[in-house]
XYZ file of N, CA and C in Angstrom:
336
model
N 40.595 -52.640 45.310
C 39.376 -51.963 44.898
C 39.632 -50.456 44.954
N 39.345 -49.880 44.049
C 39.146 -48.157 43.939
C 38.294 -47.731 44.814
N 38.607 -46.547 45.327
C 37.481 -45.677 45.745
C 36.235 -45.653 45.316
N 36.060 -45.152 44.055
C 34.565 -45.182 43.587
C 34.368 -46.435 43.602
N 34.815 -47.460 43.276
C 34.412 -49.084 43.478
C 33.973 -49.456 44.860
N 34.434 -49.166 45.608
C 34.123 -49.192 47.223
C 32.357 -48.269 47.622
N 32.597 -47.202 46.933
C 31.818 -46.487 47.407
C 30.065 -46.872 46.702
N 30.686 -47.083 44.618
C 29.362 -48.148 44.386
C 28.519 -49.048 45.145
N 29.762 -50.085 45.233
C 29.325 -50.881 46.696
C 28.396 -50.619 48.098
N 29.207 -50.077 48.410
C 28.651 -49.639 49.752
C 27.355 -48.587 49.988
N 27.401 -47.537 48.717
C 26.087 -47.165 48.684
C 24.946 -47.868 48.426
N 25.622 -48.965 47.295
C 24.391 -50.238 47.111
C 23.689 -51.139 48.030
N 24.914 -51.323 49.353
C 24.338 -51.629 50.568
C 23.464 -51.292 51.226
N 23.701 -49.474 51.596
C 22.764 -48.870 52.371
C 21.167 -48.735 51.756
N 21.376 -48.876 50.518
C 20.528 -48.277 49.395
C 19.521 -49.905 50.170
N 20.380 -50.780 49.958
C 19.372 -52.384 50.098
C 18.766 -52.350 51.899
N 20.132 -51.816 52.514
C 19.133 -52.284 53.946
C 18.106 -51.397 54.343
N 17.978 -49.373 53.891
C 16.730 -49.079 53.665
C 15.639 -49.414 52.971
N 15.999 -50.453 51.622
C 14.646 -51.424 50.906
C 14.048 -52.313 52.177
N 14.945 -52.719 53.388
C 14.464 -53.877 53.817
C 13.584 -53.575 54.862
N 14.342 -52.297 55.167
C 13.904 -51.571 56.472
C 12.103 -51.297 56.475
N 11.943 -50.714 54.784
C 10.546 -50.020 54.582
C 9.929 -51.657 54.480
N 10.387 -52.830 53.645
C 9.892 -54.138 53.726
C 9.172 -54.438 54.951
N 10.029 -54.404 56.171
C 10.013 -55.055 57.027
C 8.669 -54.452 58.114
N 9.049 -52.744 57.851
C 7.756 -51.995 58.298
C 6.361 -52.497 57.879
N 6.102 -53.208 56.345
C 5.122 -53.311 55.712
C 4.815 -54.723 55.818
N 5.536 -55.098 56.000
C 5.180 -56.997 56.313
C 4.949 -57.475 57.989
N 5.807 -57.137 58.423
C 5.483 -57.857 59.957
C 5.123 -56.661 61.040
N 4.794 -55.209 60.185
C 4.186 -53.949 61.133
C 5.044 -53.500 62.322
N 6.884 -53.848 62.279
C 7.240 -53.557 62.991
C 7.684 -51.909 62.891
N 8.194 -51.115 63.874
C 8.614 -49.655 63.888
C 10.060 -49.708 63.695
N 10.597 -49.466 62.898
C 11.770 -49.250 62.220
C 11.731 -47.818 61.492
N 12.358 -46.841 61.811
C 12.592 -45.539 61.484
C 14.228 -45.876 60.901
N 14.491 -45.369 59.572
C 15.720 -45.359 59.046
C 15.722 -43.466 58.210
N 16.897 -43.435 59.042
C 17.139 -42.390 58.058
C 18.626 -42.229 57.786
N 18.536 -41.348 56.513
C 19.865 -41.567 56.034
C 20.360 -39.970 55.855
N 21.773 -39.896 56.297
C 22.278 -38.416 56.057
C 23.972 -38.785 55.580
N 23.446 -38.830 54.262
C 25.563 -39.073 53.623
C 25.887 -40.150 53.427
N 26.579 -39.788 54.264
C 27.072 -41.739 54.391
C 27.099 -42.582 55.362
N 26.005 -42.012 56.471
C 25.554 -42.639 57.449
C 24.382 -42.877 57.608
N 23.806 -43.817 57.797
C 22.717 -44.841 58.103
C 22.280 -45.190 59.595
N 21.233 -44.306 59.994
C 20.901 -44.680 61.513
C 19.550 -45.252 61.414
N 19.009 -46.742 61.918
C 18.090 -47.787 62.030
C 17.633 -47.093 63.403
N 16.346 -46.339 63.801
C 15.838 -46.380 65.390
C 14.495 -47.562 65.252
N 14.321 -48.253 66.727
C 13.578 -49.281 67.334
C 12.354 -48.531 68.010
N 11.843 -49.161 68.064
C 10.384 -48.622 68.931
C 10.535 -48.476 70.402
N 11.980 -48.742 70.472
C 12.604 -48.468 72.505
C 13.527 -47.799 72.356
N 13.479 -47.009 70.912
C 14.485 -45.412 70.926
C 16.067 -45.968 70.619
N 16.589 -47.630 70.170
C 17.818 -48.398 70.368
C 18.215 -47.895 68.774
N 19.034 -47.936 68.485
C 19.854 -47.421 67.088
C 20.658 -48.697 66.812
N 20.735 -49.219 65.945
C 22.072 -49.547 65.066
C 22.085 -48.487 63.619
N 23.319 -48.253 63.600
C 24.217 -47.220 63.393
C 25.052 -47.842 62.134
N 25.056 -47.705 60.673
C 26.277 -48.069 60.172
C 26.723 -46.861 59.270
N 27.908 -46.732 59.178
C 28.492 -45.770 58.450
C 29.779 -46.121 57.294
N 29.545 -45.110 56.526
C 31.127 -45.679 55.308
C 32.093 -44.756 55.741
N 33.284 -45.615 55.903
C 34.828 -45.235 56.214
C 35.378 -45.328 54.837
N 35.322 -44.260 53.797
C 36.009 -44.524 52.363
C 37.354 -44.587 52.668
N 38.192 -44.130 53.313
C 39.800 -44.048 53.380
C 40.038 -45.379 53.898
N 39.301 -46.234 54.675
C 39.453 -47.775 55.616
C 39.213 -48.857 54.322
N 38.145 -47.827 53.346
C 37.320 -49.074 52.603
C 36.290 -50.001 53.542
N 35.681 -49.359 54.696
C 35.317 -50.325 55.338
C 33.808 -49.813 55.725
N 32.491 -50.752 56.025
C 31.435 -50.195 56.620
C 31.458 -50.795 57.905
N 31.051 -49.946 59.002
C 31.077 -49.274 60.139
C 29.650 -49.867 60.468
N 29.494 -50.955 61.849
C 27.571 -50.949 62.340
C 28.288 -50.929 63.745
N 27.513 -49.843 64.305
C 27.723 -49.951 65.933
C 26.108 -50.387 66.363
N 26.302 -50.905 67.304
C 24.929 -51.619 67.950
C 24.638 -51.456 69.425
N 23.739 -51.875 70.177
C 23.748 -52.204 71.263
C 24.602 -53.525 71.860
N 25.051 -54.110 71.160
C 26.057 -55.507 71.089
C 27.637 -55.153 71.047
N 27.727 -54.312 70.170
C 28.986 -53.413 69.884
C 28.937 -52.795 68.517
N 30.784 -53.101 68.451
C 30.681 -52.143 67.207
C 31.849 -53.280 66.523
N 31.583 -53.246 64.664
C 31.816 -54.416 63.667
C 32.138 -53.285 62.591
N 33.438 -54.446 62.186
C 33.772 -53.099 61.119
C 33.753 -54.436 60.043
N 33.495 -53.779 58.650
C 32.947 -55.171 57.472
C 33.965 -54.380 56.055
N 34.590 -55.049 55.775
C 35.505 -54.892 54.507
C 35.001 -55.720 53.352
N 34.786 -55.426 51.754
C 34.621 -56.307 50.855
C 35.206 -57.666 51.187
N 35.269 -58.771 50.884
C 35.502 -59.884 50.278
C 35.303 -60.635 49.716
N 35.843 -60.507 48.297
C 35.591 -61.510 47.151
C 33.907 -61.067 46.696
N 33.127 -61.631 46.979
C 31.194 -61.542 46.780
C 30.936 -60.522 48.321
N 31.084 -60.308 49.126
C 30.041 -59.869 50.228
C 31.041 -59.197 51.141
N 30.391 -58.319 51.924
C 30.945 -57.706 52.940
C 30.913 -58.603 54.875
N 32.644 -58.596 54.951
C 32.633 -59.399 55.539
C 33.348 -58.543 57.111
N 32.994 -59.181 58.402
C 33.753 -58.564 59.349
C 34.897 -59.520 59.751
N 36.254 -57.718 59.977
C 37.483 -57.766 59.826
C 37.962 -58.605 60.693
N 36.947 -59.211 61.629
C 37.749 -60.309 62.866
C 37.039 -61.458 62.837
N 36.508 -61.929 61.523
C 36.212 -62.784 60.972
C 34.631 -63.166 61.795
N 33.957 -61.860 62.242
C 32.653 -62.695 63.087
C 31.285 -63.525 62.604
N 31.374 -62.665 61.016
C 30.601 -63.162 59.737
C 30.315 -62.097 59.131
N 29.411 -62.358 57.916
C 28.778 -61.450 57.217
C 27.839 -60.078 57.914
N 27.770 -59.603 57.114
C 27.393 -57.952 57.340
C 26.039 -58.292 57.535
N 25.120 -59.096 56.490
C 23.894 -59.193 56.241
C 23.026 -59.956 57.377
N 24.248 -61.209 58.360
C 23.697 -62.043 59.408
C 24.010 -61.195 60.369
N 25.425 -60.180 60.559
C 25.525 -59.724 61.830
C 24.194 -58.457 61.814
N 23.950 -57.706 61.203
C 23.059 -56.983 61.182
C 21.928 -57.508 61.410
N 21.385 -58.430 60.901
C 19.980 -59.204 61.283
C 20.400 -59.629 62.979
N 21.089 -60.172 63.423
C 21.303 -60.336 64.421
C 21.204 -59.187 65.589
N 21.833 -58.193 65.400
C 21.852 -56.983 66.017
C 20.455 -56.621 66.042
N 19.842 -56.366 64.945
C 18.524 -55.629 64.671
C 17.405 -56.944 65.522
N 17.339 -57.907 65.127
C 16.424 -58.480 65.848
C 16.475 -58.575 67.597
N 17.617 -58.510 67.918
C 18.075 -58.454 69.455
C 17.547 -56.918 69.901
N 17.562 -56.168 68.892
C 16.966 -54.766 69.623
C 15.286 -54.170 68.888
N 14.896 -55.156 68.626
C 13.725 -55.194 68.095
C 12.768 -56.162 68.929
N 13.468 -56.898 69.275
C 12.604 -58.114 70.179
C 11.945 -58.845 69.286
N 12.259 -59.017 68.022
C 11.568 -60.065 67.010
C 12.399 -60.532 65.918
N 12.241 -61.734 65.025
C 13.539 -61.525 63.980
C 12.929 -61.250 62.925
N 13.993 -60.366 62.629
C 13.965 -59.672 61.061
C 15.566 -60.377 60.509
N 14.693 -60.182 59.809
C 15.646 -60.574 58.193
C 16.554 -59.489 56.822
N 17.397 -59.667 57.291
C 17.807 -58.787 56.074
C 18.267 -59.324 54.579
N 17.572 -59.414 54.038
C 17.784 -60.164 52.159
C 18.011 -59.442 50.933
N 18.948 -60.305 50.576
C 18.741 -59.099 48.875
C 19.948 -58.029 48.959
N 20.618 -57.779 49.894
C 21.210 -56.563 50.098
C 22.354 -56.635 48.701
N 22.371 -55.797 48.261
C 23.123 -55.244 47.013
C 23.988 -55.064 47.340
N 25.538 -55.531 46.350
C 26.570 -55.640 47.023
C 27.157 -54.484 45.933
C-alpha cells in the first residue's frame, strides 16, 4: 500500500470513529468528548480516561493506547487489524471504550 493509500484509509477511520463518537453522545446520552488535532484522535470519558489513537504513516500503522494498553492495527486485506493478532480495530476499540465508559458502546460503520 502507498502512503497516500494508507493515509485515505486511515483518515477514513478517524473520520468514522468521530461519526460514532457524536452517535453515541446522541443515542445512549453518554459523555464522550473527541477531539481531533492531525493525526491524532483523543476519545475523553466522563472520569477524565482517554483512549488515544494516532497514525504512524512511516509504520503504516494506527496507534490506540488505552487504559488496557497500547495496540498497534496495520491494514489487512478489508479491515484494520492488530499486529499480534488480538483482533480488529473496530472490536478492540469498542472494548477499550466500553471498559472506560462503564457501559457498551459500539463502534459500526467505521470506514476503511
Amino acid at each position: 500500500m502507498t502512503d497516500a493509500e494508507f493515509m485515505d484509509r486511515a483518515e477514513a477511520l478517524l473520520n468514522g470513529i468521530e461519526t460514532n463518537c457524536d452517535r453515541l453522545n446522541e443515542e445512549m446520552d453518554v459523555d464522550l468528548d473527541n477531539q481531533r488535532i492531525g493525526n491524532m484522535l483523543t476519545i475523553t470519558f466522563s472520569n477524565r480516561s482517554q483512549v488515544i489513537l494516532n497514525l504512524q504513516k512511516p509504520l503504516q500503522e494506527v496507534w490506540l493506547a488505552a487504559r488496557s494498553g497500547g495496540y498497534h492495527f496495520r491494514w489487512v486485506a478489508t479491515g484494520w487489524e492488530d499486529s499480534k493478532g488480538l483482533g480488529s480495530l473496530p472490536s478492540i476499540l469498542a472494548r477499550c471504550a466500553s471498559e472506560q465508559a462503564g457501559r457498551d458502546l459500539q463502534f459500526t460503520s467505521l470506514s476503511s
